[in-house]
XYZ file of C-alpha atoms in Angstrom:
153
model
C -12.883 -14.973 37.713
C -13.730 -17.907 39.949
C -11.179 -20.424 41.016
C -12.137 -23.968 42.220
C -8.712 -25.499 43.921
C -8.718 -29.463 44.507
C -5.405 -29.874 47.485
C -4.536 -33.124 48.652
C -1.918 -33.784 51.550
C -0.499 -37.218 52.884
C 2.227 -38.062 55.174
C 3.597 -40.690 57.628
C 5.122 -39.804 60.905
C 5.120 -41.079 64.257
C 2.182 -43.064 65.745
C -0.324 -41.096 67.153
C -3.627 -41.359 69.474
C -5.086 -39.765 65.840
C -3.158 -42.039 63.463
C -1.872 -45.290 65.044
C -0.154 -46.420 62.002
C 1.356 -42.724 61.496
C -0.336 -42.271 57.801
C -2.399 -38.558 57.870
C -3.781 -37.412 54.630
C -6.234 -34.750 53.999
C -8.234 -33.556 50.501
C -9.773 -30.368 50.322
C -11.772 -28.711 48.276
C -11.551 -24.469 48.276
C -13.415 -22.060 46.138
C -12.592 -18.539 45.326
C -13.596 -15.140 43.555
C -11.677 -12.133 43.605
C -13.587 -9.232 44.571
C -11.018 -6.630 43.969
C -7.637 -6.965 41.626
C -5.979 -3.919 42.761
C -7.388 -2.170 39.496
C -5.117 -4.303 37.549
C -8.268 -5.327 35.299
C -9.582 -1.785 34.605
C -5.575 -0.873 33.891
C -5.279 -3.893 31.472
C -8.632 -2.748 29.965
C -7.539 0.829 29.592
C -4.372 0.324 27.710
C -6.247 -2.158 25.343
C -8.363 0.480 24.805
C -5.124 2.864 23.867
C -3.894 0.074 21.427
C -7.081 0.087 19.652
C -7.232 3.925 19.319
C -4.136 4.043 18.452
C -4.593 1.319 15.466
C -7.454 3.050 14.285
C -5.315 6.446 14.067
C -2.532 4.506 12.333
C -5.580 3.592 9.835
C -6.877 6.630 9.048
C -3.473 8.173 8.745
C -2.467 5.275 5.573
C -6.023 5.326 4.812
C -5.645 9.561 3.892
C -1.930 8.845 2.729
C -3.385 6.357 -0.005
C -5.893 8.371 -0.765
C -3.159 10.759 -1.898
C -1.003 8.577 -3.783
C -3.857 7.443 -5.460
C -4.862 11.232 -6.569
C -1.190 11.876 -7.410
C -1.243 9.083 -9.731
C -4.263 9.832 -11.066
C -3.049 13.241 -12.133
C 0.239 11.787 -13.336
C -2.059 9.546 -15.925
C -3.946 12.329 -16.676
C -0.752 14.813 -17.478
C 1.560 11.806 -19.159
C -2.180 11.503 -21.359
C -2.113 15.186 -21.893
C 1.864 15.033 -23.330
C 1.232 12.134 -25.418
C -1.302 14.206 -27.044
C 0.828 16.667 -27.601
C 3.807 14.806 -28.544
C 1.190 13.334 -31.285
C 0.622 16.589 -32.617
C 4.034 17.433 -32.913
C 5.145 14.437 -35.103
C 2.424 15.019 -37.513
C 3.310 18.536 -37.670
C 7.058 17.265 -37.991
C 6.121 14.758 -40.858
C 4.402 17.745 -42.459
C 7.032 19.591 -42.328
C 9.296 16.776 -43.843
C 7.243 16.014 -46.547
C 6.922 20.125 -47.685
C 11.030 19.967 -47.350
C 11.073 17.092 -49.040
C 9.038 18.359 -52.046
C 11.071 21.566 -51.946
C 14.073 19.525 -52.674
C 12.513 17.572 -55.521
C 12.037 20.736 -56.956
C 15.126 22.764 -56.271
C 14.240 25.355 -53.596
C 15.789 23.113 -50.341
C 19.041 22.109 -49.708
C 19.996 18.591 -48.777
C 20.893 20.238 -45.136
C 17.147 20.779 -44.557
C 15.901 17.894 -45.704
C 18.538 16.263 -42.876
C 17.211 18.781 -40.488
C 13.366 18.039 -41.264
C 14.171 14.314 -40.851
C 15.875 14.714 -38.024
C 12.940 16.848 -36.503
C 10.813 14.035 -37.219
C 12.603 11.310 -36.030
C 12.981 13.550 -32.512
C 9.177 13.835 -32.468
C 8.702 10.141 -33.134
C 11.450 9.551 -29.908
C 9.244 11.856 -27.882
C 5.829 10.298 -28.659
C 7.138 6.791 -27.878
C 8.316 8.387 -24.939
C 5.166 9.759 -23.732
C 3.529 6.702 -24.680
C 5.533 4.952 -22.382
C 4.885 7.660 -19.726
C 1.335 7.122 -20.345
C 1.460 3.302 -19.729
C 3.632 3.641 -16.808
C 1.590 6.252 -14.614
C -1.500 4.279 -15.746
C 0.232 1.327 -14.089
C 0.928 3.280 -11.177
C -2.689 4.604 -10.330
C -4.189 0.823 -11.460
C -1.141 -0.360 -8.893
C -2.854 2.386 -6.085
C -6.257 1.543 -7.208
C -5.704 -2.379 -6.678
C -6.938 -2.863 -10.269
C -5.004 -6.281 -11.633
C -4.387 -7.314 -15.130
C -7.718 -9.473 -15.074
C -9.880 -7.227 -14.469
């Protein structure tokens, strides 16, 4: 880059044949350009260079990793979906049960111990669905979460 340099100078000394009085000043005016920096330019150019390369690495590396994450939540959402469906299925075929065991009673042919047991069987199932349920909100929450999807949208 170019360099303009402004230098002034002033002194007093002894009386001269040049300065009777002994004041001497000077002002001058020098302008530079480096031709040649040693290669410090191209170096500093070179390692910027690195930096950037080595950003854009860095990018595609979390760029892959939250692609990833993303399918790995996906897949959660779709498998907590899955047992929820299942869990579903299981309570009605618990209440089913529950309500055969319960008729059985009413007419003599179950014992009070099954009807416990076919209540009990039911109330599990009911446990589980919630359960999945909740499995189903939370891995849905995890891929919106990966997916920057917000509340509002």
């Amino acid at each position: 880059a170019p360099r303009l340099d402004l230098v002034g100078d002033a002194s007093l000394g002894p009386a001269s044949f040049s300065s009777p009085d002994g004041f001497q000043w000077s002002v001058s005016l020098l302008a530079s350009w480096q031709v040649w920096d040693g290669g410090a330019r191209s170096a500093r150019l070179a390692v910027a260079d690195a930096e950037i390369r080595e950003q854009r690495l860095a990018l595609q590396r979390a760029t892959r990793g939250a692609g990833i994450e993303r399918q790995r939540a996906l897949r959660g959402w779709r498998s907590a979906w899955a047992a929820a469906q299942v869990a579903s299925q299981s309570q009605q075929v618990a209440e089913r049960i529950a309500a055969q065991v319960t008729a059985r009673f009413e007419r003599g042919l179950a014992t009070s111990f099954e009807v416990s047991e076919a209540d009990e069987g039911r109330h599990r199932s009911q446990l589980e669905q919630s359960r999945a349920a909740l499995g189903v909100q939370v891995a849905a929450s995890a891929h919106n979460f990966l997916s920057g999807v917000t509340r509002d949208q």
